[in-house]
CSV table of C-alpha atoms in Angstrom, one decimal:
chain,number,residue,atom,x,y,z
A,190,MET,CA,120.3,128.1,89.6
A,191,ARG,CA,118.3,131.2,90.7
A,192,ILE,CA,120.9,132.0,93.4
A,193,LYS,CA,123.7,131.7,90.9
A,194,LEU,CA,121.9,134.1,88.6
A,195,PHE,CA,121.6,136.6,91.5
A,196,PHE,CA,125.3,136.3,92.2
A,197,LEU,CA,126.1,136.9,88.5
A,198,VAL,CA,123.9,140.0,88.4
A,199,ASP,CA,125.5,141.2,91.6
A,200,LEU,CA,129.0,140.8,90.0
A,201,LEU,CA,128.0,142.5,86.8
A,202,THR,CA,126.4,145.4,88.6
A,203,THR,CA,129.4,145.8,90.8
A,204,GLY,CA,131.7,145.7,87.9
A,205,ILE,CA,129.8,148.3,85.9
A,206,PHE,CA,129.5,150.9,88.6
A,207,ALA,CA,133.1,150.2,89.9
A,208,GLY,CA,134.4,150.6,86.4
A,209,TYR,CA,132.6,153.9,85.9
A,210,THR,CA,133.9,155.2,89.3
A,211,TYR,CA,137.4,154.1,88.5
A,212,ALA,CA,137.3,156.1,85.2
A,213,GLU,CA,135.9,159.2,87.0
A,214,ARG,CA,137.6,159.2,90.5
A,215,GLY,CA,140.3,156.6,90.6
A,216,ILE,CA,141.1,153.2,92.2
A,217,ASP,CA,140.3,154.0,95.9
A,218,ALA,CA,136.8,155.4,95.1
A,219,ALA,CA,136.2,152.5,92.7
A,220,PHE,CA,137.1,149.9,95.4
A,221,ALA,CA,134.8,151.5,98.0
A,222,VAL,CA,131.9,151.8,95.6
A,223,GLY,CA,132.4,148.2,94.3
A,224,LEU,CA,132.6,146.8,97.8
A,225,ALA,CA,129.5,148.7,99.0
A,226,ILE,CA,127.4,147.6,96.0
A,227,PHE,CA,128.6,144.0,96.0
A,228,ILE,CA,127.7,143.6,99.7
A,229,ALA,CA,124.4,145.5,99.5
A,230,PHE,CA,123.2,143.6,96.4
A,231,SER,CA,124.5,140.2,97.7
A,232,PRO,CA,121.8,137.5,97.8
A,233,ILE,CA,122.9,136.3,101.2
A,234,CYS,CA,119.6,137.3,102.8
A,235,LEU,CA,117.7,135.5,100.1
A,236,ILE,CA,119.8,132.4,100.5
A,237,LEU,CA,119.1,132.3,104.2
A,238,ALA,CA,115.3,132.7,103.7
A,239,SER,CA,114.6,129.0,103.4
A,240,PRO,CA,117.2,126.6,105.0
A,241,VAL,CA,116.6,127.4,108.7
A,242,VAL,CA,112.9,127.3,108.3
A,243,LEU,CA,113.0,124.0,106.4
A,244,ARG,CA,115.3,122.4,109.0
A,245,LEU,CA,113.0,123.4,111.8
A,246,ALA,CA,110.0,122.2,109.9
A,247,GLY,CA,111.7,118.9,109.2
A,248,ARG,CA,112.4,118.5,112.9
A,249,ALA,CA,108.7,119.2,113.7
A,250,ILE,CA,107.6,116.7,111.2
A,251,GLU,CA,110.0,114.0,112.5
A,252,ALA,CA,108.7,114.7,116.0
A,253,GLU,CA,105.3,113.4,114.8
A,254,GLN,CA,106.9,110.0,114.1
A,255,VAL,CA,106.9,110.8,110.4
A,256,LYS,CA,109.8,109.7,108.2
A,257,LEU,CA,111.0,112.5,105.9
A,258,THR,CA,113.3,111.8,103.0
A,259,ASN,CA,114.3,115.3,101.9
A,260,LEU,CA,113.5,118.8,103.1
A,261,SER,CA,112.4,120.1,99.6
A,262,SER,CA,109.4,117.8,99.9
A,263,ILE,CA,108.0,120.2,102.5
A,264,LEU,CA,107.7,122.9,99.9
A,265,ASN,CA,106.0,120.5,97.5
A,266,LEU,CA,103.6,119.4,100.2
A,267,ALA,CA,102.5,122.9,100.8
A,268,ALA,CA,101.8,123.5,97.1
A,269,ILE,CA,99.5,120.5,96.5
A,270,ASP,CA,96.0,121.0,95.2
A,271,VAL,CA,95.0,117.4,94.7
A,272,VAL,CA,95.2,114.5,97.1
A,273,SER,CA,94.8,111.0,95.6
A,274,ILE,CA,93.8,108.2,97.9
A,275,PRO,CA,93.0,104.5,97.5
A,276,LEU,CA,89.6,103.4,98.7
A,277,ASN,CA,90.5,100.5,100.9
A,278,ARG,CA,91.5,101.3,104.5
A,279,PHE,CA,90.9,105.0,103.8
A,280,LEU,CA,87.1,105.3,103.3
A,281,THR,CA,86.6,101.8,104.7
A,282,ASP,CA,88.2,100.1,107.7
A,283,GLY,CA,89.9,97.4,105.7
A,284,GLU,CA,88.5,94.6,107.9
A,285,TYR,CA,86.9,92.4,105.2
A,286,PHE,CA,84.4,89.7,105.8
A,287,ILE,CA,82.6,87.3,103.4
A,288,THR,CA,79.0,88.2,102.9
A,289,ASP,CA,77.9,85.9,100.1
A,290,LEU,CA,78.9,82.5,98.7
A,291,VAL,CA,77.1,81.9,95.4
A,292,PRO,CA,78.1,78.6,93.9
A,293,GLU,CA,77.1,77.2,90.5
A,294,GLY,CA,77.6,73.5,90.1
A,295,PHE,CA,79.5,73.5,93.3
A,296,SER,CA,78.7,73.4,97.0
A,297,GLN,CA,79.4,76.5,99.1
A,298,GLN,CA,82.1,74.5,100.9
A,299,SER,CA,83.8,73.4,97.7
A,300,LEU,CA,83.7,77.0,96.3
A,301,LEU,CA,85.4,78.4,99.4
A,302,SER,CA,87.9,75.6,99.6
A,303,TYR,CA,89.1,75.9,96.0
A,304,ALA,CA,89.3,79.7,96.3
A,305,ALA,CA,91.3,79.5,99.6
A,306,SER,CA,93.7,77.0,98.1
A,307,ALA,CA,94.3,79.3,95.1
A,308,GLU,CA,94.8,82.4,97.4
A,309,GLN,CA,97.0,80.8,100.0
A,310,ASN,CA,100.2,82.4,98.7
A,311,SER,CA,98.8,85.9,98.2
A,312,ASN,CA,99.3,88.7,100.7
A,313,HIS,CA,96.3,90.8,99.4
A,314,GLN,CA,93.7,91.5,102.1
A,315,LEU,CA,90.9,90.0,100.2
A,316,ALA,CA,92.9,86.8,99.6
A,317,ARG,CA,93.9,86.6,103.3
A,318,THR,CA,90.2,87.0,104.3
A,319,ILE,CA,89.2,84.1,102.0
A,320,TYR,CA,92.0,81.9,103.2
A,321,ASP,CA,91.5,82.6,106.9
A,322,SER,CA,87.8,82.0,106.6
A,323,ALA,CA,88.4,78.6,105.0
A,324,VAL,CA,90.9,77.7,107.7
A,325,HIS,CA,88.6,78.8,110.4
A,326,ARG,CA,85.9,76.5,109.0
A,327,ASN,CA,88.4,73.6,109.0
A,328,MET,CA,88.2,73.3,105.2
A,329,ARG,CA,90.7,71.4,103.1
A,330,ILE,CA,93.5,73.6,101.6
A,331,GLN,CA,94.9,71.8,98.7
A,332,ASN,CA,98.5,72.0,97.5
A,333,ILE,CA,99.1,74.1,94.4
A,334,ALA,CA,101.6,73.3,91.6
A,335,ALA,CA,101.9,76.9,90.3
A,336,PHE,CA,100.8,80.3,91.4
A,337,HIS,CA,100.6,83.7,89.7
A,338,GLU,CA,99.2,87.0,91.0
A,339,ILE,CA,98.1,89.8,88.8
A,340,PRO,CA,98.1,93.0,90.8
A,341,GLY,CA,94.6,94.6,91.0
A,342,GLN,CA,93.0,91.7,89.1
A,343,GLY,CA,93.3,88.4,90.9
A,344,VAL,CA,95.3,85.1,91.1
A,345,GLU,CA,95.6,82.0,89.2
A,346,ALA,CA,96.9,78.6,90.4
A,347,LEU,CA,97.2,75.1,89.3
A,348,ILE,CA,95.5,72.4,91.4
A,349,ASN,CA,95.5,68.8,90.3
A,350,SER,CA,96.4,69.9,86.7
A,351,SER,CA,93.3,72.2,86.6
A,352,PRO,CA,93.7,76.0,86.5
A,353,ILE,CA,91.8,77.9,89.2
A,354,ARG,CA,91.3,81.7,89.0
A,355,VAL,CA,89.9,84.0,91.7
A,356,GLY,CA,89.5,87.7,91.0
A,357,ASN,CA,87.8,90.5,89.2
A,358,PRO,CA,84.9,89.1,87.1
A,359,TYR,CA,86.0,90.9,83.9
A,360,TRP,CA,89.6,89.7,84.3
A,361,VAL,CA,88.6,86.1,85.0
A,362,THR,CA,86.3,85.9,82.0
A,363,ALA,CA,89.0,87.5,79.8
A,364,GLN,CA,91.1,84.4,80.4
A,365,SER,CA,89.0,82.2,78.0
A,366,VAL,CA,86.7,81.4,80.9
A,367,SER,CA,82.9,81.3,80.5
A,368,ALA,CA,80.3,82.5,83.0
A,369,SER,CA,76.5,82.3,83.0
A,370,ALA,CA,74.4,85.4,82.6
A,371,GLU,CA,72.9,84.6,86.1
A,372,LEU,CA,76.4,85.0,87.7
A,373,PHE,CA,77.1,88.3,85.9
A,374,THR,CA,73.7,89.6,87.0
A,375,LYS,CA,74.3,88.5,90.6
A,376,ALA,CA,77.8,90.1,90.6
A,377,ASP,CA,76.2,93.4,89.5
A,378,GLN,CA,73.6,93.2,92.2
A,379,LEU,CA,76.3,92.6,94.9
A,380,ALA,CA,78.5,95.4,93.6
A,381,VAL,CA,75.6,97.9,93.7
A,382,HIS,CA,75.3,97.2,97.4
A,383,GLY,CA,78.9,98.0,98.0
A,384,LYS,CA,80.2,94.4,98.0
A,385,ILE,CA,83.2,93.1,96.2
A,386,PRO,CA,82.3,90.2,94.0
A,387,LEU,CA,85.0,87.8,93.0
A,388,PHE,CA,84.6,85.1,90.3
A,389,VAL,CA,86.0,81.7,91.1
A,390,SER,CA,86.7,79.6,88.0
A,391,LEU,CA,87.7,76.0,87.6
A,392,GLY,CA,89.1,75.0,84.2
A,393,SER,CA,87.1,77.0,81.6
A,394,MET,CA,84.0,77.7,83.7
A,395,VAL,CA,83.1,80.1,86.5
A,396,ARG,CA,81.9,78.0,89.3
A,397,GLY,CA,80.6,80.8,91.6
A,398,ILE,CA,81.0,84.1,93.3
A,399,ILE,CA,82.6,85.0,96.7
A,400,ALA,CA,81.5,88.5,97.8
A,401,LEU,CA,83.3,90.5,100.5
A,402,ARG,CA,82.9,93.9,102.1
A,403,ASP,CA,84.2,96.0,104.9
A,404,GLU,CA,82.6,98.8,106.9
A,405,ILE,CA,82.5,102.5,106.0
A,406,LYS,CA,84.7,104.7,108.1
A,407,SER,CA,82.6,107.5,109.5
A,408,GLN,CA,85.8,109.2,110.8
A,409,ALA,CA,87.1,109.5,107.3
A,410,ARG,CA,84.5,112.3,106.7
A,411,GLU,CA,86.4,114.5,109.0
A,412,PHE,CA,89.7,114.0,107.2
A,413,LEU,CA,88.0,114.7,103.8
A,414,SER,CA,86.3,117.7,105.2
A,415,VAL,CA,89.6,119.3,106.2
A,416,LEU,CA,91.0,118.8,102.7
A,417,LYS,CA,87.9,120.2,101.1
A,418,LYS,CA,88.1,123.3,103.3
A,419,SER,CA,91.6,123.8,102.1
A,420,ASP,CA,90.4,123.8,98.5
A,421,ILE,CA,92.1,120.5,97.8
A,422,GLU,CA,90.6,118.2,95.3
A,423,ILE,CA,90.2,114.5,96.4
A,424,LEU,CA,90.8,111.8,93.8
A,425,ILE,CA,90.0,108.2,94.5
A,426,LEU,CA,92.0,105.6,92.5
A,427,THR,CA,91.0,101.9,93.1
A,428,ALA,CA,91.2,98.5,91.6
A,429,LEU,CA,87.6,97.8,92.7
A,430,ASN,CA,84.9,97.5,90.0
A,431,LYS,CA,83.1,100.7,89.3
A,432,LYS,CA,79.8,99.7,90.9
A,433,THR,CA,81.3,98.6,94.2
A,434,ALA,CA,83.6,101.7,94.4
A,435,LYS,CA,80.8,104.1,93.4
A,436,SER,CA,78.5,102.6,96.1
A,437,ILE,CA,81.2,103.3,98.7
A,438,ALA,CA,82.2,106.7,97.4
A,439,LYS,CA,78.6,107.8,97.4
A,440,ASN,CA,78.7,107.8,101.2
A,441,PHE,CA,81.3,110.6,101.0
A,442,ASN,CA,79.9,112.5,97.9
A,443,LEU,CA,82.9,111.5,95.9
A,444,GLU,CA,81.3,109.7,93.0
A,445,ASP,CA,82.6,112.3,90.5
A,446,ASN,CA,86.2,112.0,91.8
A,447,LEU,CA,86.4,108.2,91.3
A,448,ARG,CA,88.5,106.1,88.9
A,449,ALA,CA,87.8,102.4,89.2
A,450,ASN,CA,89.0,99.1,87.7
A,451,LEU,CA,92.6,100.4,87.7
A,452,THR,CA,95.8,98.4,87.6
A,453,PRO,CA,98.8,99.8,89.4
A,454,GLU,CA,100.0,101.2,86.0
A,455,ASP,CA,96.6,102.8,85.4
A,456,LYS,CA,96.9,104.6,88.7
A,457,ALA,CA,100.3,105.9,87.8
A,458,ARG,CA,98.8,107.1,84.4
A,459,GLU,CA,96.0,109.0,86.2
A,460,VAL,CA,98.5,110.7,88.4
A,461,GLN,CA,100.6,111.7,85.3
A,462,ILE,CA,97.4,113.1,83.6
A,463,TYR,CA,96.7,115.4,86.6
A,464,ARG,CA,100.3,116.6,86.7
A,465,ALA,CA,100.1,117.3,82.9
A,466,LYS,CA,97.1,119.5,83.6
A,467,GLY,CA,99.2,121.6,85.9
A,468,HIS,CA,98.0,120.2,89.2
A,469,ASN,CA,100.3,119.4,92.1
A,470,ILE,CA,99.2,116.0,93.3
A,471,ALA,CA,100.0,114.1,96.5
A,472,PHE,CA,99.4,110.3,96.4
A,473,ILE,CA,98.8,108.5,99.7
A,474,GLY,CA,99.4,104.7,99.3
A,475,ASN,CA,99.6,101.8,101.7
A,476,GLU,CA,100.7,98.8,99.7
A,477,PHE,CA,103.2,97.6,97.2
A,478,ARG,CA,100.7,97.9,94.3
A,479,ASP,CA,100.6,101.7,94.9
A,480,LEU,CA,104.3,102.1,94.2
A,481,PRO,CA,103.9,103.1,90.5
A,482,ALA,CA,101.5,105.9,91.4
A,483,LEU,CA,103.6,107.0,94.4
A,484,VAL,CA,106.8,107.4,92.4
A,485,ASN,CA,104.9,109.5,89.8
A,486,ALA,CA,103.3,111.9,92.2
A,487,ASP,CA,104.6,115.4,93.1
A,488,VAL,CA,104.5,114.2,96.8
A,489,SER,CA,104.5,110.5,97.7
A,490,VAL,CA,103.2,109.5,101.1
A,491,LEU,CA,103.3,106.0,102.4
A,492,LEU,CA,100.8,105.1,105.1
A,493,ASN,CA,102.2,102.5,107.4
A,494,GLU,CA,99.0,101.9,109.4
A,495,GLY,CA,97.9,98.3,108.9
A,496,ASN,CA,100.0,97.6,105.9
A,497,ASN,CA,102.7,95.0,105.1
A,498,PHE,CA,104.7,97.1,102.7
A,499,GLN,CA,108.1,98.1,104.1
A,500,LEU,CA,109.7,101.0,102.3
A,501,ASN,CA,113.3,99.9,102.9
A,502,GLU,CA,112.6,96.7,101.0
A,503,ASN,CA,112.5,98.7,97.8
A,504,ALA,CA,116.1,99.5,97.2
A,505,GLY,CA,116.7,102.6,95.1
A,506,ILE,CA,113.3,104.0,95.6
A,507,GLN,CA,112.7,106.9,98.0
A,508,LEU,CA,109.3,108.2,98.9
A,509,ASP,CA,108.8,111.7,100.4
A,510,PHE,CA,107.0,110.9,103.6
A,511,GLU,CA,106.2,107.8,105.6
A,512,ILE,CA,103.3,108.4,108.1
A,513,PRO,CA,102.1,106.1,110.9
A,514,THR,CA,98.4,107.2,110.7
A,515,LEU,CA,96.3,109.1,108.2
A,516,GLU,CA,95.8,112.0,110.6
A,517,LYS,CA,99.5,112.7,110.4
A,518,PHE,CA,99.1,113.8,106.8
A,519,LEU,CA,96.9,116.7,108.0
A,520,ILE,CA,99.5,117.6,110.7
A,521,ILE,CA,102.5,117.6,108.4
A,522,ARG,CA,100.7,119.6,105.7
A,523,ASP,CA,99.9,122.2,108.3
A,524,ILE,CA,103.6,122.3,109.2
A,525,ALA,CA,104.5,122.7,105.5
A,526,VAL,CA,102.0,125.5,104.9
A,527,ARG,CA,103.3,127.4,107.9
A,528,ALA,CA,106.9,126.9,106.8
A,529,VAL,CA,106.1,128.3,103.4
A,530,LYS,CA,104.4,131.4,104.9
A,531,ILE,CA,107.5,132.1,107.0
A,532,ILE,CA,109.8,131.6,104.0
A,533,LYS,CA,107.7,134.1,102.0
A,534,GLN,CA,108.1,136.6,104.8
A,535,ASN,CA,111.8,136.0,104.9
A,536,LYS,CA,112.0,136.7,101.1
A,537,ILE,CA,110.1,139.9,101.6
A,538,ILE,CA,112.7,140.9,104.2
A,539,ALA,CA,115.5,140.0,101.8
A,540,TYR,CA,114.0,142.1,99.0
A,541,LEU,CA,113.5,145.0,101.4
A,542,SER,CA,117.2,144.8,102.2
A,543,TRP,CA,117.9,145.4,98.5
A,544,ILE,CA,115.4,148.3,98.3
A,545,LEU,CA,117.0,150.1,101.3
A,546,LEU,CA,120.7,149.3,100.8
A,547,VAL,CA,121.3,149.1,97.0
A,548,PRO,CA,120.2,152.7,96.0
A,549,PRO,CA,122.5,154.5,98.5
A,550,ALA,CA,125.4,152.1,97.6
A,551,VAL,CA,124.9,152.9,93.9
A,552,LEU,CA,124.8,156.7,94.6
A,553,MET,CA,128.3,156.4,95.9
A,554,VAL,CA,129.5,156.7,92.3
A,555,PHE,CA,129.0,160.4,92.7
A,556,GLU,CA,131.7,162.4,94.5
A,557,ASN,CA,129.1,164.0,96.8
A,558,PRO,CA,126.2,161.5,97.1
A,559,PRO,CA,122.9,162.8,98.4
A,560,ILE,CA,122.9,160.0,101.0
A,561,PRO,CA,126.3,159.5,102.7
A,562,PHE,CA,127.2,155.8,102.6
A,563,HIS,CA,130.1,153.6,103.3
A,564,PRO,CA,130.9,149.9,102.7
A,565,ILE,CA,130.7,149.4,106.4
A,566,ALA,CA,127.1,150.6,106.2
A,567,SER,CA,126.4,147.8,103.6
A,568,VAL,CA,127.9,145.2,105.9
A,569,ALA,CA,125.9,146.5,108.9
A,570,GLY,CA,122.7,146.6,106.9
A,571,VAL,CA,123.1,143.1,105.6
A,572,LEU,CA,123.9,141.8,109.1
A,573,ILE,CA,120.8,143.5,110.5
A,574,PHE,CA,118.5,142.0,107.8
A,575,THR,CA,120.2,138.6,108.2
A,576,MET,CA,119.4,138.7,111.9
A,577,LEU,CA,115.8,139.7,111.2
A,578,ILE,CA,115.5,136.7,108.8
A,579,LEU,CA,117.0,134.3,111.4
A,580,ILE,CA,114.7,135.7,114.2
A,581,ASN,CA,111.6,135.3,111.9
A,582,SER,CA,112.8,131.8,111.0
A,583,MET,CA,112.8,130.8,114.6
A,584,ARG,CA,109.0,131.3,114.7
A,585,MET,CA,108.8,127.9,113.0
A,586,LYS,CA,110.3,126.4,116.2
A,587,ASN,CA,107.9,128.3,118.5
A,588,GLN,CA,104.7,127.1,116.7
A,589,PRO,CA,103.8,123.6,117.8
A,590,ALA,CA,102.4,121.2,115.2
A,591,LYS,CA,98.6,120.8,115.5
A,592,SER,CA,95.9,118.7,113.8
A,593,THR,CA,93.6,120.8,111.6
A,594,THR,CA,90.7,118.7,112.6
A,595,GLU,CA,88.2,119.8,115.3
A,596,PRO,CA,88.6,118.1,118.7
A,597,ARG,CA,86.1,115.4,119.5
A,598,LYS,CA,85.9,112.3,121.7
A,599,SER,CA,87.3,109.9,119.1
A,600,SER,CA,90.2,111.2,117.0
A,601,LEU,CA,91.4,110.4,113.6
A,602,LEU,CA,94.0,108.2,115.2
A,603,ASP,CA,91.3,105.6,115.0
A,604,LEU,CA,91.4,105.6,111.2
């Protein structure tokens, strides 16, 4: 639209001055003036400011084994001022293990066996950890008659005509299920220590708690440090309960940038709120539950490392970037920032071409202009500035991609 406007202005300007010249000096002079002005004021240089740079930047990004959907995403990536990340497998390593089995009216073995039976059809990491732990201990996995999973909350299944639920304590008890005060107190204590407490209910009563946790990623501090040095706000959106999430976020001084107890739709809503406030937000996701937030972000980034969410399975949905490791986000953003800098330089060159070529072309309306000019001079000038833009654009090719982290023995490729 902007380029079309420039062409319209170019045609109107050419028409006005050519018309005046025709009235004063005839058709030949009007043709020469009109041609000189049209070429000098042409937005050709401005049009060429971006495409070559973006194409080269796109190649540099793809050379990093990053899938890029469209080149305009590069401009959006350079403009972000907020990066939203999930908590699991970003600040933690995602390798969950069971820390506590707290039965009430059940044995520990029965508690784990019932929970694993209910979780057997879920692909969520917490569910797989519970199921694998039960299988490893040779516990009985019962057949289920029905199964339903609520993203970010938990699962419910039917075993021997009895409903079993495993999930967020507040979600479980909201399903007309009762829990003792002791279990709520224990769940809070576990959460304060950075563990994830899951209620396990049978029928209308909570029969115990299974608590899980994973280890903090010390390498994540380096990733976050780079973002902070770039004045980028970090926003954590997670389905974990607030106490557990806050305990983990505290290790990275991100307690104030935390939103917990979120469903996939809640995450998308948080992203929309930030955009409504004028922020440019990039969302990095790594599972199907992140899809609503991803499609609502200014820049959507799918992290493939350790996930089971394949982008091509979601027909009709295109995300901006697909990265193999978290470190690649820093690299492609560095490429995007450099590309935008070169584009800005190219635009300055384009504006300079107007400053130097348009005035002498306009002065041709006079029979004896103070600066002798000719349409050929307009053509030569535009060609010179076009070559300058192309040469400057090639600097994108000559600048190799680099990580913005400091070198050390173990890299962010371990994230």
